[in-house]
Short mmCIF file of C-alpha atoms and ligand atoms in Angstrom, two decimals:
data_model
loop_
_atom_site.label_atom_id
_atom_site.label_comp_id
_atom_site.label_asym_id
_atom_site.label_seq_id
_atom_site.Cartn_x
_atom_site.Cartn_y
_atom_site.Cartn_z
CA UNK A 1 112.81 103.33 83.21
CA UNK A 2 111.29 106.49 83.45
CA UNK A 3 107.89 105.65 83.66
CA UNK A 4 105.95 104.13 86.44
CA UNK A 5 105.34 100.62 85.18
CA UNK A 6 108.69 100.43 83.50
CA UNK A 7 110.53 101.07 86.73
CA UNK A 8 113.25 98.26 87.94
CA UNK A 9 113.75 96.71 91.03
CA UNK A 10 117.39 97.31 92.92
CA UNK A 11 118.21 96.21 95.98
CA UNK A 12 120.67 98.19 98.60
CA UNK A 13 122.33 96.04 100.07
CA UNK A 14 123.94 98.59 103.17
CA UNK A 15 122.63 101.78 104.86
CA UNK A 16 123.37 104.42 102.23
CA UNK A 17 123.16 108.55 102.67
CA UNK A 18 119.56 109.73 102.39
CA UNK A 19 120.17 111.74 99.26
CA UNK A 20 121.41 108.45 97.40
CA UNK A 21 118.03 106.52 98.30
CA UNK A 22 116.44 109.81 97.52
CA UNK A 23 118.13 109.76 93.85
CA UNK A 24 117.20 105.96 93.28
CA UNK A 25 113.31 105.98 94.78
CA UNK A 26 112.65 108.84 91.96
CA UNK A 27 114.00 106.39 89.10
CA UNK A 28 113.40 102.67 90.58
CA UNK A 29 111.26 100.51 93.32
CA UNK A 30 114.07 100.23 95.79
CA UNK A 31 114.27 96.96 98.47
CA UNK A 32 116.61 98.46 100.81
CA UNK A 33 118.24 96.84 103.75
CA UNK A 34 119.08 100.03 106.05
CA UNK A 35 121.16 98.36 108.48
CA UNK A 36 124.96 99.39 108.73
CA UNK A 37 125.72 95.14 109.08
CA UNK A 38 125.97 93.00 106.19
CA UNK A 39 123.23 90.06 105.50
CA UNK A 40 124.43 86.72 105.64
CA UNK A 41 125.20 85.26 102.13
CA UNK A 42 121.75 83.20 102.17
CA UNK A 43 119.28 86.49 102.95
CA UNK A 44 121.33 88.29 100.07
CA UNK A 45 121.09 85.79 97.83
CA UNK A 46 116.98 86.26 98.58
CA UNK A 47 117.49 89.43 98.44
CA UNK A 48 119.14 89.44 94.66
CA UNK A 49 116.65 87.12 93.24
CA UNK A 50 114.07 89.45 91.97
CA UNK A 51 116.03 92.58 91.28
CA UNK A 52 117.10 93.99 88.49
CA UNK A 53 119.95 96.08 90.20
CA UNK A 54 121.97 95.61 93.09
CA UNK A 55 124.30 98.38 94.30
CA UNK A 56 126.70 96.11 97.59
CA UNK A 57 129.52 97.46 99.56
CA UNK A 58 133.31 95.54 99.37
CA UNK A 59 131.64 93.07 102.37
CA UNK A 60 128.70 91.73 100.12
CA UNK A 61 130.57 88.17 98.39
CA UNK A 62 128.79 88.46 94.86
CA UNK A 63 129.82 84.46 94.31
CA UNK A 64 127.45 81.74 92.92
CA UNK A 65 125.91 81.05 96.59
CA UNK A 66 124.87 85.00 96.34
CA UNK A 67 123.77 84.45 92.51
CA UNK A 68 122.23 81.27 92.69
CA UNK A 69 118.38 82.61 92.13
CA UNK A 70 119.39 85.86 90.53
CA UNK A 71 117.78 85.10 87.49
CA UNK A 72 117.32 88.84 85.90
CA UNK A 73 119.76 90.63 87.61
CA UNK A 74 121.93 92.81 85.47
CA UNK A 75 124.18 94.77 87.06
CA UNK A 76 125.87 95.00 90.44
CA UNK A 77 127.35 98.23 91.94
CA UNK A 78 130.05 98.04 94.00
CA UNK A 79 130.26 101.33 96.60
CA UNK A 80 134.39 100.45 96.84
CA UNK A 81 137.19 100.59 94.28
CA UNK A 82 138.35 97.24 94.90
CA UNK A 83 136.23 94.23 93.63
CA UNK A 84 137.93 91.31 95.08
CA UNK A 85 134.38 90.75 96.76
CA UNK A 86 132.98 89.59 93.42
CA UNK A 87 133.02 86.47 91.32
CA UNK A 88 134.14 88.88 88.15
CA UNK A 89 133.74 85.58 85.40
CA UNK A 90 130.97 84.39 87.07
CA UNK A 91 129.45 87.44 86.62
CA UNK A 92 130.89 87.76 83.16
CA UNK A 93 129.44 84.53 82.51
CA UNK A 94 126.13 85.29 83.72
CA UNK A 95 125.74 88.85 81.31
CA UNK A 96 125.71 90.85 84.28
CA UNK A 97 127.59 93.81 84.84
CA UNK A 98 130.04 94.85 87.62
CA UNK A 99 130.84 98.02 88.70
CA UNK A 100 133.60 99.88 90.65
CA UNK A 101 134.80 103.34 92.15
CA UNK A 102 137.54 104.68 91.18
CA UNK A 103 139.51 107.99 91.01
CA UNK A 104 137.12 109.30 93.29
CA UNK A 105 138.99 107.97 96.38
CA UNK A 106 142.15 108.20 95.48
CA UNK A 107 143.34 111.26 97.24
CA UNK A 108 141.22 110.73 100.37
CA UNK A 109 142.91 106.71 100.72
CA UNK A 110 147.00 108.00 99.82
CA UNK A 111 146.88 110.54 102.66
CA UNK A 112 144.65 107.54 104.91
CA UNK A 113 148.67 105.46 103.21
CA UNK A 114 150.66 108.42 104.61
CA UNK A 115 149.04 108.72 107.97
CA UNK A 116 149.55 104.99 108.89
CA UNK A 117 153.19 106.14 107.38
CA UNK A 118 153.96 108.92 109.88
CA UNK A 119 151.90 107.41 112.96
CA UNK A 120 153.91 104.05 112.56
CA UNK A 121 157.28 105.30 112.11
CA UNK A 122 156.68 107.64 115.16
CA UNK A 123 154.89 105.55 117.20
CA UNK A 124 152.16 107.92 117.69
CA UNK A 125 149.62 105.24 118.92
CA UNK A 126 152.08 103.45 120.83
CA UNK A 127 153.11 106.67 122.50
CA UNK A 128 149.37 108.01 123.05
CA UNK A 129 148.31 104.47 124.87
CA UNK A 130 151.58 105.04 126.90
CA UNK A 131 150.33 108.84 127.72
CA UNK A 132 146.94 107.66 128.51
CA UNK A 133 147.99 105.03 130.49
CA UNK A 134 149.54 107.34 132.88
CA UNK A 135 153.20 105.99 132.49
CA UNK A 136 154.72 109.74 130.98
CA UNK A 137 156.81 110.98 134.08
CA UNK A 138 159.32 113.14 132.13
CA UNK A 139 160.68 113.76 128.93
CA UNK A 140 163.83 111.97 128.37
CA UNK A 141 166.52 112.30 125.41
CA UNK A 142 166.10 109.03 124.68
CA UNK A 143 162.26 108.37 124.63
CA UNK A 144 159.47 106.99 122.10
CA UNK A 145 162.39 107.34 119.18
CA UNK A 146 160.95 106.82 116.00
CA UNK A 147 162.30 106.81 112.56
CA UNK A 148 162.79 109.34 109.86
CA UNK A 149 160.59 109.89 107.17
CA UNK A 150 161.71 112.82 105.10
CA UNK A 151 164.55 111.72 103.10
CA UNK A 152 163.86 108.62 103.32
CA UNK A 153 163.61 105.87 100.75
CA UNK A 154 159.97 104.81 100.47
CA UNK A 155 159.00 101.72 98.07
CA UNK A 156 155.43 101.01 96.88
CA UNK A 157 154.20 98.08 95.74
CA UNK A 158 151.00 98.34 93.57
CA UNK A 159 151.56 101.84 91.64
CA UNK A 160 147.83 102.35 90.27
CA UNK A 161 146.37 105.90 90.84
CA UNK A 162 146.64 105.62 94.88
CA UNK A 163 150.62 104.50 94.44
CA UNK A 164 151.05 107.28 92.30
CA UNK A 165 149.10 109.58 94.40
CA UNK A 166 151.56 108.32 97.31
CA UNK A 167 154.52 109.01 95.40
CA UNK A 168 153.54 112.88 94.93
CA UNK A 169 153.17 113.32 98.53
CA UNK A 170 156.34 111.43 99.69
CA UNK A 171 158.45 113.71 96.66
CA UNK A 172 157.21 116.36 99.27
CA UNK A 173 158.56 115.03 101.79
CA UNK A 174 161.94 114.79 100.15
CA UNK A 175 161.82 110.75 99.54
CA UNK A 176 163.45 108.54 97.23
CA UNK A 177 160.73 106.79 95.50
CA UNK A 178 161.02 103.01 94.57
CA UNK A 179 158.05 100.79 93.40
CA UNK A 180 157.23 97.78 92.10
CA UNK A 181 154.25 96.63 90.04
CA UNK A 182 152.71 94.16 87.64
CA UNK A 183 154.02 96.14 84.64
CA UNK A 184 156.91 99.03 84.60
CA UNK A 185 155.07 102.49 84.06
CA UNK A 186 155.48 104.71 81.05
CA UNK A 187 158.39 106.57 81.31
CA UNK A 188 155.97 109.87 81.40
CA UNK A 189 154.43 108.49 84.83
CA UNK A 190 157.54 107.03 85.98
CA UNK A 191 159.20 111.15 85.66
CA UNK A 192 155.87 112.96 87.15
CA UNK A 193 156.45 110.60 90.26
CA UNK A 194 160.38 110.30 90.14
CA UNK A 195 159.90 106.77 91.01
CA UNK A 196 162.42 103.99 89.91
CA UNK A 197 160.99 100.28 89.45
CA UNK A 198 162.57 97.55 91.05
CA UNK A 199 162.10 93.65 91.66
CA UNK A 200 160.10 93.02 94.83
CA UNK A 201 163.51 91.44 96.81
CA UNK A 202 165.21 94.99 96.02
CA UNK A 203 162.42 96.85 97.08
CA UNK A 204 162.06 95.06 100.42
CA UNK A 205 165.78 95.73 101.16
CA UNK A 206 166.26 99.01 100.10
CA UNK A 207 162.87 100.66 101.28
CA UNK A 208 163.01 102.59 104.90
CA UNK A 209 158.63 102.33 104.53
CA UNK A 210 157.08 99.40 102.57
CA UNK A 211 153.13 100.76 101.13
CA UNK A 212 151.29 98.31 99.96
CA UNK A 213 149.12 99.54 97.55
CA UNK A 214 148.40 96.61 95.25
CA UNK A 215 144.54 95.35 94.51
CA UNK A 216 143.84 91.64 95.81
CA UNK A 217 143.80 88.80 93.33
CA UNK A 218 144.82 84.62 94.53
CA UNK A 219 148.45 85.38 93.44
CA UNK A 220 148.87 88.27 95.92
CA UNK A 221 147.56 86.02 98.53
CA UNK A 222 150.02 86.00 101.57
CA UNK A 223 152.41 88.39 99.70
CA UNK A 224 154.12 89.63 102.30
CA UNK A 225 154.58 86.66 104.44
CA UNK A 226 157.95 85.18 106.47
CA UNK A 227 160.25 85.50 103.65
CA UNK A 228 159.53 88.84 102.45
CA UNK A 229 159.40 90.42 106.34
CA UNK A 230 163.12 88.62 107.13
CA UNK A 231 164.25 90.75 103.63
CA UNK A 232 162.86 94.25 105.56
CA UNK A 233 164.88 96.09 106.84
CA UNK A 234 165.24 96.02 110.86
CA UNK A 235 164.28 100.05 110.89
CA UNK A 236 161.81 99.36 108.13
CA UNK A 237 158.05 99.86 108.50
CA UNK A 238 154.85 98.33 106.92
CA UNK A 239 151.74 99.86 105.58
CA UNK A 240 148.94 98.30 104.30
CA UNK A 241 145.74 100.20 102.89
CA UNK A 242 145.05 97.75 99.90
CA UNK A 243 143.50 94.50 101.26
CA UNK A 244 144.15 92.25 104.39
CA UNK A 245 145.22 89.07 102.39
CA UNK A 246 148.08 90.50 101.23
CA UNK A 247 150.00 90.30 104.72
CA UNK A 248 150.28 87.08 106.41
CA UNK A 249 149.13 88.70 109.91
CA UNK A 250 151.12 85.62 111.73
CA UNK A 251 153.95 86.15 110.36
CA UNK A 252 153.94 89.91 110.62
CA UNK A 253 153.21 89.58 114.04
CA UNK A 254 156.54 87.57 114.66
CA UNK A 255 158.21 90.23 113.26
CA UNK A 256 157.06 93.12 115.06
CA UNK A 257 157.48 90.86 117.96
CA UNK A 258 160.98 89.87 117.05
CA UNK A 259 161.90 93.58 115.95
CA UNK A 260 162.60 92.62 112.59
CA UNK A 261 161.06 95.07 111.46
CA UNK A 262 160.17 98.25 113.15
CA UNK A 263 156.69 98.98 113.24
CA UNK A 264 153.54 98.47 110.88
CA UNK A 265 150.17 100.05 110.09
CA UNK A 266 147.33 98.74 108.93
CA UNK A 267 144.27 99.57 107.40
CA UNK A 268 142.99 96.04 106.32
CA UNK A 269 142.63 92.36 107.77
CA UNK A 270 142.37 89.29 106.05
CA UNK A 271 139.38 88.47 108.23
CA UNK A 272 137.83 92.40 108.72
CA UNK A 273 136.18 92.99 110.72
CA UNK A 274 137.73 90.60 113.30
CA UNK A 275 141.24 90.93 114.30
CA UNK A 276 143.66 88.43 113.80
CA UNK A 277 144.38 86.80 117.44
CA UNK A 278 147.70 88.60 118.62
CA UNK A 279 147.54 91.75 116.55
CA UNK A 280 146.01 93.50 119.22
CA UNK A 281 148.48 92.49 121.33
CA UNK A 282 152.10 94.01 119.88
CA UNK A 283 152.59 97.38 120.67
CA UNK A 284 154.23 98.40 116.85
CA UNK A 285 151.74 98.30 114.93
CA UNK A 286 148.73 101.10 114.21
CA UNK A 287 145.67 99.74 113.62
CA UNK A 288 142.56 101.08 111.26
CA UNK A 289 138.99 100.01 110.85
CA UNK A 290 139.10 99.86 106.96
CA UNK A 291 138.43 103.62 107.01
CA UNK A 292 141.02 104.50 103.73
CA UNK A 293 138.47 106.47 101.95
CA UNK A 294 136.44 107.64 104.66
CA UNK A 295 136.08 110.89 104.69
CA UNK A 296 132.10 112.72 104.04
CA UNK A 297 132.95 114.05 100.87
CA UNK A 298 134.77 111.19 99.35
CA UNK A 299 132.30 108.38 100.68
CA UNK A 300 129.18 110.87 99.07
CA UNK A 301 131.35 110.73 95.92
CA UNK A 302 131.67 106.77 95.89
CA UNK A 303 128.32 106.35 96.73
CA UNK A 304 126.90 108.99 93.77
CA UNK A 305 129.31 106.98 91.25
CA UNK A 306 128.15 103.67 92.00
CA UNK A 307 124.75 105.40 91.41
CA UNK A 308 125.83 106.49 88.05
CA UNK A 309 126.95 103.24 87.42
CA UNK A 310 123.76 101.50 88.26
CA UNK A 311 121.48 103.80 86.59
CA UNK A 312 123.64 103.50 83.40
CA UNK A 313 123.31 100.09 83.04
CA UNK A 314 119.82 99.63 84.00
CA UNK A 315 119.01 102.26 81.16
CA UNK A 316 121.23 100.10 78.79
CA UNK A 317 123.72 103.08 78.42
CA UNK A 318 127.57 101.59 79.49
CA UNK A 319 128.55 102.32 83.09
CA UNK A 320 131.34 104.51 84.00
CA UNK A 321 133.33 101.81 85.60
CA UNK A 322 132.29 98.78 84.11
CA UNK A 323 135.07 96.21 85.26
CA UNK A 324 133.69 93.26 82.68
CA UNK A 325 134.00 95.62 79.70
CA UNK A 326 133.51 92.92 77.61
CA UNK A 327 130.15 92.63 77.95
CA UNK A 328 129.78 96.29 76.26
CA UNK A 329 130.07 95.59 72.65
C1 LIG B 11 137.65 100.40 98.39
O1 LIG B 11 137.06 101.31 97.81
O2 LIG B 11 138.06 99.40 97.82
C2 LIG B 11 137.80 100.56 99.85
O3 LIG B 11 138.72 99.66 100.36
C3 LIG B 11 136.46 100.37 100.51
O4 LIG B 11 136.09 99.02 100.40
#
């Protein structure tokens, strides 16, 4: 890989920072696709079929349409913690590596989680649309009420690094931290974040603000959905920053509509980047352009990592973040 003729192929599948391309030209022969837009699943499947390497984004589907003629590719590097976007046994099945993110983010995508907190229970977009509009006259005793969030009771669901890293901030805001997860946390992790684990129905009713935190696999599919929004609290609010499948936007929509509960914030749609008919519409709700771990310094992290990642496994050394470990014997 160092020499000339030994040099792979990878294909970049989104615009990446200059210094990343920079990094990969000195080491590979690069096939880069500089636009900001993904390709359509049948120009990245052409795209994958002579390359070695592929380093995607959370938008590229890495499925068996995308794989079909990938015949020596060996490793795909996802720029994103989350990997719902790929086919992980396929993948496994096919010997070729996947790749994530992690850690990197975190901090950068719980304050993104506490933001949507704050700006949802206070109603800060509702109340700057209002201001822009023209409509604020005077200030009354009794106008744009929000709710509390210090000493409040806030309940995650999904506490991986980001829940945890939630959990620190809210202690600072003098919360009561419930969660609830897959498995209970060690009893070390469960003290540093003075967090108590509950079922999902007791975390629904007890929790002033709901953070979903929780990575997307089929059985998380739709859940939050009718049932789980008529358990909320009517002065409850919902965040999501993990992915937009988890909420059943229809259903969340007839209960911001239907104040059952309060107010919402999103950072994720089931069908990003377009926008659920109606969500637009209700006035509760805050709503993000999947920008959770966008900040310059964080986003130059994920994209060196996935780098790393790619470079490791293309020089037969294990990756970082390999998700299929079993591949690495
Ligand atoms: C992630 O890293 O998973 C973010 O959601 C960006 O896709």
């Amino acid at each position: 890989m160092t020499t000339n003729l030994a040099k792979p192929k990878i294909f970049v599948a989104r615009q990446i920072f200059p210094e990343g391309l920079e990094r990969l030209r000195a080491v590979a022969e690069v096939d880069y696709n500089d636009q900001t837009a993904p390709l359509s699943p049948s120009d990245l499947s052409i795209r994958l079929a002579h390359v070695d390497g592929a380093l995607v984004t959370g938008s590229e589907k890495i499925d068996a349409q995308t794989l079909g003629q990938a015949a020596r590719l060996k490793i795909v590097s996802n720029i994103a913690v989350g990997f719902n976007n790929f086919d992980i046994q396929l993948l496994t099945e096919k010997n070729i590596f996947a790749t994530n993110t992690p850690d990197v983010l975190t901090d950068t995508t719980a304050d993104m989680g506490f933001l949507l907190l704050m700006a949802a229970a206070r109603r800060l977009s509702e109340s700057e649309h209002w201001l822009r509009a023209g409509h604020w006259k005077n200030w009354s005793l009794g106008g744009m009420m929000g709710v509390d969030i210090h000493h409040s009771t806030i309940g995650i669901m999904g506490m991986g690094r980001i829940g945890q890293a939630i959990a620190t901030r809210a202690l600072a805001f003098g919360m009561t931290v419930i969660y609830y997860n897959r498995r209970r946390l060690p009893e070390e992790i469960e003290t540093v974040c003075q967090a108590r684990y509950v079922s999902k129905e007791e975390l629904l009713k007890t929790a002033d603000h709901v953070m979903l935190v929780m990575p997307y696999v089929p059985e998380n599919h739709h859940f939050i959905a009718k049932k789980e929004l008529a358990l909320m609290k009517p002065t409850a609010t919902l965040v999501n920053i993990a992915r937009g499948g988890i909420v059943d936007e229809n259903a969340l929509i007839h209960a911001l509509q239907h104040q059952q509960i309060f107010s919402a914030g999103l950072d994720v749609y089931e069908g990003e980047p377009n926008i659920y008919p109606g969500l637009l519409d209700v006035p509760n709700i805050v709503l993000a352009p999947h920008i959770g771990s966008a900040t310059k310094k964080t986003r130059l992290a994920m994209m060196h990592l996935a780098i790393d990642n790619l470079l490791a496994g293309l020089n037969q050394q294990r990756p970082p973040h390999l998700i299929n470990s079993e591949l690495w014997k």
